[in-house]
Structure formats: C-alpha cells, structure tokens
Tab-separated table of C-alpha atoms in Angstrom:
chain	number	residue	atom	x	y	z
A	883	UNK	CA	98.306	-2.917	-17.213
A	884	UNK	CA	99.124	-1.606	-13.791
A	885	UNK	CA	99.149	2.201	-13.407
A	886	UNK	CA	102.030	3.349	-11.283
A	887	UNK	CA	101.939	6.238	-8.709
A	888	UNK	CA	105.192	8.536	-9.301
A	889	UNK	CA	105.114	10.653	-6.101
A	890	UNK	CA	106.902	14.097	-7.014
A	891	UNK	CA	107.304	16.106	-9.807
A	892	UNK	CA	110.695	17.394	-9.820
A	893	UNK	CA	113.635	16.092	-11.950
A	894	UNK	CA	113.714	12.699	-10.914
A	895	UNK	CA	110.092	12.566	-10.448
A	896	UNK	CA	109.671	13.892	-14.025
A	897	UNK	CA	112.318	11.773	-15.581
A	898	UNK	CA	110.825	8.301	-13.810
A	899	UNK	CA	107.097	9.286	-15.109
A	900	UNK	CA	108.443	9.996	-18.520
A	901	UNK	CA	110.382	6.402	-18.859
A	902	UNK	CA	107.241	4.739	-17.908
A	903	UNK	CA	105.020	5.812	-20.073
A	904	UNK	CA	107.355	5.676	-23.109
A	905	UNK	CA	107.490	2.118	-22.065
A	906	UNK	CA	103.471	2.209	-22.236
A	907	UNK	CA	102.792	2.185	-18.553
A	908	UNK	CA	100.168	4.510	-17.313
A	909	UNK	CA	101.484	7.085	-14.617
A	910	UNK	CA	99.555	9.006	-12.047
A	911	UNK	CA	102.371	11.776	-11.490
A	912	UNK	CA	101.657	13.468	-8.010
A	913	UNK	CA	102.374	16.607	-6.845
A	914	UNK	CA	101.571	18.800	-3.913
A	915	UNK	CA	102.567	22.160	-5.687
A	916	UNK	CA	100.304	24.454	-5.676
A	917	UNK	CA	98.271	23.200	-2.973
A	918	UNK	CA	101.397	23.119	-0.827
A	919	UNK	CA	105.151	24.472	-1.216
A	920	UNK	CA	108.054	23.309	0.501
A	921	UNK	CA	110.361	26.057	2.326
A	922	UNK	CA	112.453	26.299	-0.922
A	923	UNK	CA	109.701	25.923	-3.911
A	924	UNK	CA	108.240	28.895	-5.156
A	925	UNK	CA	107.145	28.035	-8.606
A	926	UNK	CA	103.791	25.874	-9.649
A	927	UNK	CA	105.968	24.584	-12.342
A	928	UNK	CA	107.304	21.066	-12.544
A	929	UNK	CA	111.137	20.542	-12.615
A	930	UNK	CA	111.552	23.721	-10.410
A	931	UNK	CA	115.390	24.295	-10.076
A	932	UNK	CA	116.285	25.547	-6.710
A	933	UNK	CA	119.769	26.249	-5.829
A	934	UNK	CA	121.604	27.116	-9.189
A	935	UNK	CA	120.456	27.408	-13.080
A	936	UNK	CA	123.572	25.214	-13.953
A	937	UNK	CA	123.721	21.405	-14.909
A	938	UNK	CA	127.258	21.513	-14.676
A	939	UNK	CA	129.999	20.816	-17.564
A	940	UNK	CA	128.699	20.040	-20.889
A	941	UNK	CA	131.848	18.383	-22.255
A	942	UNK	CA	131.751	14.486	-22.596
A	943	UNK	CA	135.398	14.221	-21.176
A	944	UNK	CA	133.827	15.841	-17.876
A	945	UNK	CA	131.954	13.521	-15.263
A	946	UNK	CA	128.813	15.406	-15.303
A	947	UNK	CA	128.904	15.830	-19.091
A	948	UNK	CA	129.741	12.239	-19.486
A	949	UNK	CA	126.463	11.821	-17.506
A	950	UNK	CA	124.466	13.689	-19.514
A	951	UNK	CA	125.545	12.143	-22.561
A	952	UNK	CA	124.288	8.937	-20.931
A	953	UNK	CA	121.305	10.162	-20.196
A	954	UNK	CA	120.678	11.118	-23.862
A	955	UNK	CA	121.339	7.868	-24.855
A	956	UNK	CA	118.825	6.236	-22.756
A	957	UNK	CA	115.810	8.544	-24.068
A	958	UNK	CA	115.966	11.062	-21.146
A	959	UNK	CA	113.377	13.881	-21.433
A	960	UNK	CA	115.234	16.691	-19.624
A	961	UNK	CA	118.350	16.377	-21.386
A	962	UNK	CA	117.321	17.617	-24.731
A	963	UNK	CA	115.183	20.056	-23.324
A	964	UNK	CA	118.093	21.657	-21.087
A	965	UNK	CA	120.041	22.023	-24.308
A	966	UNK	CA	116.799	23.965	-25.888
A	967	UNK	CA	116.936	26.237	-22.963
A	968	UNK	CA	120.831	26.585	-22.712
A	969	UNK	CA	122.089	30.398	-21.642
A	970	UNK	CA	125.713	31.184	-22.126
A	971	UNK	CA	127.878	29.463	-19.171
A	972	UNK	CA	131.386	29.002	-20.610
A	973	UNK	CA	131.912	25.303	-20.838
A	974	UNK	CA	128.820	24.426	-18.537
A	975	UNK	CA	124.991	23.377	-19.540
A	976	UNK	CA	123.255	26.018	-17.709
A	977	UNK	CA	119.328	26.905	-18.403
A	978	UNK	CA	116.938	29.429	-18.109
A	979	UNK	CA	115.178	27.939	-15.576
A	980	UNK	CA	111.694	29.376	-16.025
A	981	UNK	CA	112.046	28.074	-19.364
A	982	UNK	CA	113.173	24.841	-18.539
A	983	UNK	CA	110.578	24.385	-16.012
A	984	UNK	CA	107.688	25.306	-18.542
A	985	UNK	CA	109.043	22.968	-21.404
A	986	UNK	CA	109.123	20.012	-18.776
A	987	UNK	CA	105.483	20.729	-17.496
A	988	UNK	CA	104.129	21.179	-21.142
A	989	UNK	CA	105.873	17.801	-22.005
A	990	UNK	CA	104.720	15.902	-19.038
A	991	UNK	CA	100.930	17.446	-19.566
A	992	UNK	CA	100.893	16.496	-22.975
A	993	UNK	CA	102.112	12.950	-22.623
A	994	UNK	CA	98.745	11.021	-22.825
A	995	UNK	CA	100.073	8.365	-20.460
A	996	UNK	CA	100.897	10.397	-17.812
A	997	UNK	CA	97.731	12.045	-15.868
A	998	UNK	CA	99.164	14.706	-13.525
A	999	UNK	CA	97.561	15.187	-10.078
A	1000	UNK	CA	97.963	18.286	-7.819
A	1001	UNK	CA	97.825	16.753	-4.720
A	1002	UNK	CA	99.894	15.772	-1.684
A	1003	UNK	CA	100.935	12.117	-1.100
A	1004	UNK	CA	100.556	11.286	2.689
A	1005	UNK	CA	101.037	7.653	2.383
A	1006	UNK	CA	103.007	5.192	0.399
A	1007	UNK	CA	101.080	3.603	-2.250
A	1008	UNK	CA	101.019	-0.437	-2.103
A	1009	UNK	CA	101.237	-1.137	-5.597
A	1010	UNK	CA	104.009	-0.145	-8.096
A	1011	UNK	CA	105.387	3.339	-7.395
A	1012	UNK	CA	108.456	5.670	-7.365
A	1013	UNK	CA	108.804	7.770	-4.542
A	1014	UNK	CA	110.729	10.766	-5.864
A	1015	UNK	CA	109.539	13.633	-3.140
A	1016	UNK	CA	112.807	15.348	-3.086
A	1017	UNK	CA	115.039	16.110	0.292
A	1018	UNK	CA	111.992	18.308	1.586
A	1019	UNK	CA	109.672	15.655	1.378
A	1020	UNK	CA	106.294	16.763	3.383
A	1021	UNK	CA	106.216	15.656	7.182
A	1022	UNK	CA	103.581	13.262	6.708
A	1023	UNK	CA	105.006	11.295	3.760
A	1024	UNK	CA	108.466	11.448	5.451
A	1025	UNK	CA	107.089	9.856	8.526
A	1026	UNK	CA	105.813	7.045	6.264
A	1027	UNK	CA	108.918	6.762	4.767
A	1028	UNK	CA	110.649	6.545	7.997
A	1029	UNK	CA	108.796	3.750	9.463
A	1030	UNK	CA	109.103	1.509	6.427
A	1031	UNK	CA	113.013	2.313	6.275
A	1032	UNK	CA	113.933	2.696	9.721
A	1033	UNK	CA	114.947	6.214	9.688
A	1034	UNK	CA	116.819	8.221	7.161
A	1035	UNK	CA	119.686	11.226	7.571
A	1036	UNK	CA	119.554	14.891	7.611
A	1037	UNK	CA	121.784	17.659	6.647
A	1038	UNK	CA	121.567	21.339	5.429
A	1039	UNK	CA	121.283	22.718	1.942
A	1040	UNK	CA	121.968	26.444	0.787
A	1041	UNK	CA	121.020	28.218	-2.344
A	1042	UNK	CA	122.952	31.349	-3.796
A	1043	UNK	CA	121.866	34.778	-4.013
A	1044	UNK	CA	120.479	36.204	-7.559
A	1045	UNK	CA	121.009	39.960	-8.563
A	1046	UNK	CA	119.671	42.071	-11.786
A	1047	UNK	CA	122.100	42.573	-14.204
A	1048	UNK	CA	121.213	46.390	-14.504
A	1049	UNK	CA	122.405	46.531	-11.003
A	1050	UNK	CA	125.726	45.515	-11.425
A	1051	UNK	CA	128.494	48.297	-11.834
A	1052	UNK	CA	130.259	46.868	-15.065
A	1053	UNK	CA	132.752	49.733	-14.355
A	1054	UNK	CA	134.052	47.340	-11.509
A	1055	UNK	CA	134.072	44.195	-13.331
A	1056	UNK	CA	134.714	42.403	-16.383
A	1057	UNK	CA	133.403	39.393	-18.775
A	1058	UNK	CA	135.551	36.292	-19.437
A	1059	UNK	CA	135.619	32.726	-18.764
A	1060	UNK	CA	137.877	30.745	-16.920
A	1061	UNK	CA	141.044	29.962	-19.687
A	1062	UNK	CA	138.705	31.592	-22.243
A	1063	UNK	CA	136.718	28.580	-22.443
A	1064	UNK	CA	133.596	30.305	-23.302
A	1065	UNK	CA	132.520	32.058	-26.924
A	1066	UNK	CA	132.933	35.510	-27.419
A	1067	UNK	CA	133.679	37.852	-25.016
A	1068	UNK	CA	132.877	35.836	-21.923
A	1069	UNK	CA	129.856	33.935	-20.346
A	1070	UNK	CA	130.540	35.211	-16.780
A	1071	UNK	CA	130.799	38.692	-15.321
A	1072	UNK	CA	134.067	38.605	-12.648
A	1073	UNK	CA	134.234	41.170	-10.124
A	1074	UNK	CA	137.738	41.288	-9.047
A	1075	UNK	CA	139.292	41.716	-5.811
A	1076	UNK	CA	142.694	43.346	-4.652
A	1077	UNK	CA	144.426	41.719	-1.109
A	1078	UNK	CA	142.642	44.768	0.826
A	1079	UNK	CA	139.315	44.247	-0.493
A	1080	UNK	CA	139.152	40.790	-0.146
A	1081	UNK	CA	140.498	41.210	3.209
A	1082	UNK	CA	137.800	43.540	4.476
A	1083	UNK	CA	135.175	41.365	2.652
A	1084	UNK	CA	136.174	38.278	4.456
A	1085	UNK	CA	136.088	39.659	7.953
A	1086	UNK	CA	132.489	41.533	7.385
A	1087	UNK	CA	131.536	37.593	6.307
A	1088	UNK	CA	133.225	35.916	9.181
A	1089	UNK	CA	131.143	38.568	11.780
A	1090	UNK	CA	128.096	38.756	9.951
A	1091	UNK	CA	124.651	37.491	11.368
A	1092	UNK	CA	123.381	34.252	10.332
A	1093	UNK	CA	119.808	33.283	10.369
A	1094	UNK	CA	118.372	30.564	12.930
A	1095	UNK	CA	118.203	26.905	11.757
A	1096	UNK	CA	115.095	25.143	12.746
A	1097	UNK	CA	114.604	21.319	13.261
A	1098	UNK	CA	117.947	20.353	14.314
A	1099	UNK	CA	120.990	20.923	16.302
A	1100	UNK	CA	121.851	24.587	15.439
A	1101	UNK	CA	125.279	24.882	16.641
A	1102	UNK	CA	126.467	21.944	14.508
A	1103	UNK	CA	124.643	21.396	11.548
A	1104	UNK	CA	125.273	18.677	9.066
A	1105	UNK	CA	126.077	20.493	6.096
A	1106	UNK	CA	126.872	18.660	2.841
A	1107	UNK	CA	130.239	19.754	1.391
A	1108	UNK	CA	129.025	19.872	-2.318
A	1109	UNK	CA	126.640	22.792	-1.187
A	1110	UNK	CA	128.631	24.734	1.489
A	1111	UNK	CA	127.276	28.105	2.787
A	1112	UNK	CA	129.994	30.624	1.781
A	1113	UNK	CA	130.369	31.649	5.262
A	1114	UNK	CA	130.810	28.336	7.012
A	1115	UNK	CA	133.773	27.705	4.172
A	1116	UNK	CA	135.413	30.934	4.868
A	1117	UNK	CA	135.740	29.858	8.715
A	1118	UNK	CA	137.754	27.097	7.643
A	1119	UNK	CA	140.755	29.579	6.712
A	1120	UNK	CA	141.552	32.802	5.329
A	1121	UNK	CA	142.530	31.567	1.926
A	1122	UNK	CA	139.721	28.955	1.906
A	1123	UNK	CA	137.190	30.861	-0.323
A	1124	UNK	CA	140.450	31.895	-2.790
A	1125	UNK	CA	141.026	28.539	-3.418
A	1126	UNK	CA	137.131	27.358	-3.527
A	1127	UNK	CA	134.441	29.957	-5.230
A	1128	UNK	CA	136.417	32.804	-5.292
A	1129	UNK	CA	139.648	31.422	-6.735
A	1130	UNK	CA	141.186	33.687	-9.708
A	1131	UNK	CA	142.746	31.077	-11.657
A	1132	UNK	CA	142.565	31.393	-15.476
A	1133	UNK	CA	141.354	35.140	-15.163
A	1134	UNK	CA	143.159	38.151	-16.129
A	1135	UNK	CA	141.401	41.311	-15.106
A	1136	UNK	CA	141.992	43.604	-18.198
A	1137	UNK	CA	142.322	46.489	-16.540
A	1138	UNK	CA	145.191	45.467	-14.500
A	1139	UNK	CA	146.869	43.047	-17.101
A	1140	UNK	CA	147.251	40.627	-14.409
A	1141	UNK	CA	145.253	37.908	-12.225
A	1142	UNK	CA	143.001	39.317	-9.297
A	1143	UNK	CA	143.783	38.182	-5.768
A	1144	UNK	CA	140.338	36.803	-5.949
A	1145	UNK	CA	137.089	37.111	-7.647
A	1146	UNK	CA	133.188	36.370	-7.207
A	1147	UNK	CA	131.955	35.145	-10.713
A	1148	UNK	CA	128.196	35.693	-11.634
A	1149	UNK	CA	126.458	33.715	-13.966
A	1150	UNK	CA	123.112	34.625	-16.171
A	1151	UNK	CA	120.128	32.974	-14.727
A	1152	UNK	CA	117.997	33.435	-18.217
A	1153	UNK	CA	118.143	34.091	-21.640
A	1154	UNK	CA	117.692	37.605	-21.574
A	1155	UNK	CA	120.510	38.033	-19.369
A	1156	UNK	CA	118.842	40.099	-16.838
A	1157	UNK	CA	119.437	37.778	-13.638
A	1158	UNK	CA	122.492	36.782	-12.576
A	1159	UNK	CA	123.298	34.379	-9.595
A	1160	UNK	CA	126.727	34.845	-7.355
A	1161	UNK	CA	128.478	31.231	-8.287
A	1162	UNK	CA	129.456	29.402	-4.959
A	1163	UNK	CA	127.768	31.956	-2.601
A	1164	UNK	CA	125.314	29.677	-0.808
A	1165	UNK	CA	124.290	31.175	2.258
A	1166	UNK	CA	122.783	31.326	5.688
A	1167	UNK	CA	123.421	34.872	6.331
A	1168	UNK	CA	120.244	37.027	7.247
A	1169	UNK	CA	119.058	39.147	4.316
A	1170	UNK	CA	119.862	42.435	5.722
A	1171	UNK	CA	123.770	41.204	6.256
A	1172	UNK	CA	123.760	39.598	2.481
A	1173	UNK	CA	123.243	42.892	1.217
A	1174	UNK	CA	125.722	44.415	3.480
A	1175	UNK	CA	128.473	41.929	2.955
A	1176	UNK	CA	128.153	41.145	-0.589
A	1177	UNK	CA	127.309	44.783	-1.321
A	1178	UNK	CA	131.273	45.276	-0.437
A	1179	UNK	CA	132.187	42.991	-3.421
A	1180	UNK	CA	133.316	45.293	-6.346
A	1181	UNK	CA	130.382	45.900	-8.772
A	1182	UNK	CA	127.808	44.853	-6.461
A	1183	UNK	CA	127.592	48.364	-3.879
A	1184	UNK	CA	124.461	48.821	-5.373
A	1185	UNK	CA	123.237	45.486	-6.609
A	1186	UNK	CA	119.342	44.583	-6.405
A	1187	UNK	CA	118.504	40.994	-4.649
A	1188	UNK	CA	115.479	39.753	-6.351
A	1189	UNK	CA	116.598	36.663	-4.148
A	1190	UNK	CA	118.393	36.188	-1.187
A	1191	UNK	CA	120.446	33.100	-0.037
A	1192	UNK	CA	118.532	30.239	1.854
A	1193	UNK	CA	119.248	27.650	3.867
A	1194	UNK	CA	117.391	24.494	4.436
A	1195	UNK	CA	116.904	21.016	5.742
A	1196	UNK	CA	117.462	17.815	3.181
A	1197	UNK	CA	117.182	14.366	4.228
A	1198	UNK	CA	118.345	11.360	2.581
A	1199	UNK	CA	117.881	7.432	3.065
A	1200	UNK	CA	120.670	5.303	4.121
A	1201	UNK	CA	120.255	3.640	0.977
A	1202	UNK	CA	123.121	1.509	0.816
A	1203	UNK	CA	121.189	-0.674	3.585
A	1204	UNK	CA	118.072	-0.164	1.583
A	1205	UNK	CA	118.047	-0.028	-2.170
A	1206	UNK	CA	119.084	-2.261	-5.091
A	1207	UNK	CA	121.229	-1.125	-7.781
A	1208	UNK	CA	118.090	0.091	-10.060
A	1209	UNK	CA	116.765	2.359	-6.968
A	1210	UNK	CA	113.904	-0.128	-5.930
A	1211	UNK	CA	113.472	-1.148	-2.342
A	1212	UNK	CA	114.859	-4.385	-1.262
A	1213	UNK	CA	112.231	-5.591	0.965
A	1214	UNK	CA	109.172	-4.414	-1.981
A	1215	UNK	CA	110.759	-4.632	-5.373
A	1216	UNK	CA	108.054	-2.894	-6.842
A	1217	UNK	CA	108.671	0.131	-4.531
A	1218	UNK	CA	111.429	2.257	-6.140
A	1219	UNK	CA	113.269	5.494	-4.689
A	1220	UNK	CA	114.726	8.677	-7.124
A	1221	UNK	CA	116.486	11.436	-6.765
A	1222	UNK	CA	118.356	13.097	-4.118
A	1223	UNK	CA	116.607	11.350	-1.183
A	1224	UNK	CA	118.575	8.277	-2.235
A	1225	UNK	CA	121.686	10.026	-1.675
A	1226	UNK	CA	123.032	11.162	-5.207
A	1227	UNK	CA	123.980	15.191	-5.475
A	1228	UNK	CA	122.883	17.337	-8.370
A	1229	UNK	CA	120.044	17.744	-10.526
A	1230	UNK	CA	121.247	15.567	-13.010
A	1231	UNK	CA	122.197	12.977	-10.945
A	1232	UNK	CA	118.248	13.186	-9.486
A	1233	UNK	CA	117.115	13.202	-12.875
A	1234	UNK	CA	119.309	10.006	-13.785
A	1235	UNK	CA	118.470	8.041	-10.885
A	1236	UNK	CA	114.447	8.790	-12.028
A	1237	UNK	CA	115.693	7.876	-15.255
A	1238	UNK	CA	117.098	4.597	-14.210
A	1239	UNK	CA	113.917	4.066	-11.692
A	1240	UNK	CA	111.411	4.360	-14.198
A	1241	UNK	CA	113.305	1.973	-16.848
A	1242	UNK	CA	113.543	-0.561	-14.382
A	1243	UNK	CA	110.314	-0.403	-13.096
A	1244	UNK	CA	108.625	-0.410	-16.576
A	1245	UNK	CA	110.575	-3.844	-17.476
A	1246	UNK	CA	109.947	-5.285	-13.852
A	1247	UNK	CA	106.246	-4.545	-14.920
A	1248	UNK	CA	106.687	-5.968	-18.358
A	1249	UNK	CA	107.776	-9.285	-16.842
A	1250	UNK	CA	111.432	-8.629	-17.787
A	1251	UNK	CA	114.416	-8.019	-15.741
A	1252	UNK	CA	117.267	-5.962	-17.010
A	1253	UNK	CA	121.013	-6.482	-15.482
A	1254	UNK	CA	122.578	-3.729	-13.620
A	1255	UNK	CA	124.300	-0.724	-15.743
A	1256	UNK	CA	128.240	-1.367	-16.638
A	1257	UNK	CA	129.666	-0.073	-13.901
A	1258	UNK	CA	132.586	1.353	-16.351
A	1259	UNK	CA	129.177	3.932	-16.999
A	1260	UNK	CA	128.630	6.880	-14.824
A	1261	UNK	CA	125.219	6.254	-14.152
A	1262	UNK	CA	126.191	2.485	-13.443
A	1263	UNK	CA	128.937	3.546	-11.078
A	1264	UNK	CA	126.589	6.190	-9.371
A	1265	UNK	CA	124.061	3.121	-8.574
A	1266	UNK	CA	126.269	1.106	-8.025
A	1267	UNK	CA	127.677	3.347	-5.018
A	1268	UNK	CA	124.492	4.446	-3.834
A	1269	UNK	CA	123.239	0.967	-3.462
A	1270	UNK	CA	126.597	-0.824	-2.262
A	1271	UNK	CA	128.631	2.104	-0.380
A	1272	UNK	CA	130.879	-0.301	2.214
A	1273	UNK	CA	131.839	2.737	4.638
A	1274	UNK	CA	130.630	3.875	7.702
A	1275	UNK	CA	129.546	6.979	6.923
A	1276	UNK	CA	127.180	7.008	3.881
A	1277	UNK	CA	127.128	10.758	1.886
A	1278	UNK	CA	125.649	12.124	-1.045
A	1279	UNK	CA	127.681	11.548	-4.098
A	1280	UNK	CA	127.735	13.699	-7.303
A	1281	UNK	CA	129.255	11.910	-10.884
A	1282	UNK	CA	132.976	12.249	-11.009
A	1283	UNK	CA	135.616	9.959	-12.461
A	1284	UNK	CA	136.610	8.565	-9.277
A	1285	UNK	CA	133.943	6.268	-8.874
A	1286	UNK	CA	134.540	4.770	-12.356
A	1287	UNK	CA	137.157	1.463	-12.506
A	1288	UNK	CA	140.456	2.837	-13.261
A	1289	UNK	CA	141.872	2.306	-16.607
A	1290	UNK	CA	144.808	-0.470	-17.442
A	1291	UNK	CA	148.131	1.351	-17.180
A	1292	UNK	CA	148.526	4.839	-15.668
A	1293	UNK	CA	147.871	8.003	-17.781
A	1294	UNK	CA	149.691	11.014	-16.426
A	1295	UNK	CA	147.546	13.482	-18.489
A	1296	UNK	CA	144.139	14.231	-16.393
A	1297	UNK	CA	142.423	15.484	-19.371
A	1298	UNK	CA	143.710	12.294	-22.192
A	1299	UNK	CA	142.453	9.859	-19.263
A	1300	UNK	CA	139.089	11.431	-18.809
A	1301	UNK	CA	138.771	11.333	-22.486
A	1302	UNK	CA	139.795	7.487	-22.267
A	1303	UNK	CA	137.019	6.768	-19.158
A	1304	UNK	CA	134.431	8.957	-21.099
A	1305	UNK	CA	135.186	6.856	-24.663
A	1306	UNK	CA	135.086	3.443	-22.648
A	1307	UNK	CA	131.691	4.179	-20.641
A	1308	UNK	CA	129.851	5.237	-23.862
A	1309	UNK	CA	131.144	1.942	-25.368
A	1310	UNK	CA	129.706	-0.085	-22.490
A	1311	UNK	CA	126.397	1.726	-22.455
A	1312	UNK	CA	126.241	1.093	-26.293
A	1313	UNK	CA	126.759	-2.949	-25.568
A	1314	UNK	CA	124.352	-3.201	-22.588
A	1315	UNK	CA	121.712	-1.041	-25.031
A	1316	UNK	CA	122.028	-3.515	-27.926
A	1317	UNK	CA	118.770	-5.968	-28.541
A	1318	UNK	CA	119.375	-9.275	-26.891
C-alpha cells in the first residue's frame, strides 16, 4: 500500500491524515514546527488555533453547526475533540485552544498508521499527497506550488488581542449573551459604551498608528472581509462597527435597564476562564496603540494584554481553475490540496476540506471512485463552490446557507427555512453514506 505524504499539521492536515489512516492507508504527516514557525504560529502542537478560539455556531439550524454535524457523521477527528474541549460561548462552540491542540496531537501521535515527522517539506511529493500547509506556507514550498499551479492570490488576515480576566474591571461590564441564548448568567463579558464614549473611542481608533505591512503593496492591501481589521472596518463609516462587532442588539445593560449605544464582547479562551479575547477586534495597530486605544473601552482601562493583535499575509489558490470537487488537482489526480489555501474560510471549513480530501484519496488508492457529495449538504456545496465558482473574482468562502440550492416554494421565516435546509442536508448525507 502506498504511503501518503500529508504536508502540514494544522486542522486540515490532521483531519486528512486521520481519514487516510482510518481507511487503512499509512501516512507520513510532515510538520515544520517546532524547527520553524510561521509569523502567526507560536505553539509546537498540532491543530494550533490562530485568530480565534471559536468554531462558530453550535446549533444544527445554523450553517456552521450543520457543517460540524455533517463532519461528525463522516467520522471527523476534530469535531468530537472540540466538543470535549468546549468553553462557555453562548450559542457557539468555542474551545480551550491549548487543550484542543494537545488532544489532537495526542490522538495523531497515538494512531499507528500515522508517522509524525517534524520537518519542513521543501518540494511537492511525487507520489500521493495532501498539501495542507495553510495560508502561511513556507516560501520554498509556496514557490513550488506556484510553479505547479501557475501562481496564487494573496490577502491579509488579522488576529484579535487577548486579555486576562483578572485585569477586566467588572464594575464597568456585565455578563450576558445576546437574546439570552447562553446558560446561567451569560458566557460573554460585555463592555458597554454610551454615545460620547463610543465617539471618543472611534476617533482614537481612526487616528491610531498602524504597524507596517511587508511583502505587498502596503497602501492598498487586499483584506478578506471575514477577518477585517477593526480599524479598517471603522473607516467605512461612523456606525460601521456599531452594526458589526460592536452591535448592541439583544443586550441590556443591567445597570441602566437599556440597550447600550455600542458593546464590545469578550469571549473566554480557556476552561479556567482566565483569558478573554476581544471578539471581532482583529487589528493591525501597533502594540502600544492597541493598549492605548482599546484601554478607552469601559472595563479595559487596566487590561493586561497577553497577546496583541497581529496581521499577516495569507495566500490561496485559484481553485476553480485548478481543483476537482474533492480538492484533487486536475492535472495530478493523486495530489490533493486542503485547508485555507484552497479558498475555504474558517477553522471547520478548513478541517472539512481535509476530511473530504483524505476520504477521497483513500478511496482512490483502494481502486474506488466516490461520487461528489450532494450539493444539498453544506460540505458538498462548499466543495462545489471552491471547484466550480464561475465569477471573475474568486474569494474565500465559509459555510453559509446561501450556497445551498433553494428549497421549493418561499418560506418567509428564516429560522424555519434554515431548519428545513439543515434537515434536507442531513437526509441527503444519509442517503449518500448508505452502503452501495
């Protein structure tokens, strides 16, 4: 049996390696950490979470929740681990990121058919392989991929700061979830602002000094909408962030009995609830400016930042011209790509592409060919988008109900419509998964 090389020990690479091993295929998983770290990576563990510790909504009637349910039913490694590492996050599935990475690493290391090799891959393997080295692929391998694929695209991605719980002034904050969706007193710490506080903060944010960007045109970097730096979003209009990450809807300040003018939410990073991230506050401000400007937010005047926000370059393929529905390269059917470099956006979307690539490659090596996943499923629709997008400006895509085929008739109620789309997707997946 051929040994498959999987390049990259992130979410997509770990999921791909796991699927291959579970199908009886030996795998060599090449991960360059800790010998070398990308600008965004800090931990030697596998499946390191960079931007956020949230894996998005948990309920099946949401696009993100549906994707995770589909992954679970297809034998995902990461989704069950994420549920065991969950921390309070209202209606979202957020994880203790250190524990999550530790458990994934232990599972991979314990799998007899996976050999973890701590080395940097500097060439594309000639045999069967999955390239899942992520949007920060090392320069050498990225160059080889560009030669093979005829170039790539680039954009900038940003991460949010993290502060300690004990440094948050709870006299100025309150705990609650939007519309009371969480459990107990609420999973989020909310920092409410009145109008004058918001206006002062906005002015400081717009005039704060940004860190220089390298490796591209720093005057007009391409920034993916799903990870837009807060200062870039704020420049679009005085209420842009009030209708975005600082929206106050569904929240009542118990001290006033009214909805605040704007709210920053803090979400826990770990099970001990000692670390919190500033939700939606991805940024490229200089570190000193982050402390000054974000310190103007009620409750954060004395905040201790254990990680400041950072911004870095990401790259992805022109996948509609290069990849099949299962993320295999059209010109080399035994070479697969997976993860954000294919143009999927989000942690679980990246993992799902690895799951699909691993399953498909395993079947191909066993002399079997699987039909495409039904486009009524979230993973099927996502793979069809990545491989079959027909527009001129291909951009990363996360799970959303807009990529699914519409239901017959018109259902006005959004909750009911999403529920029916989810039910149809799981029914289609069940039919697809039945033994032939």
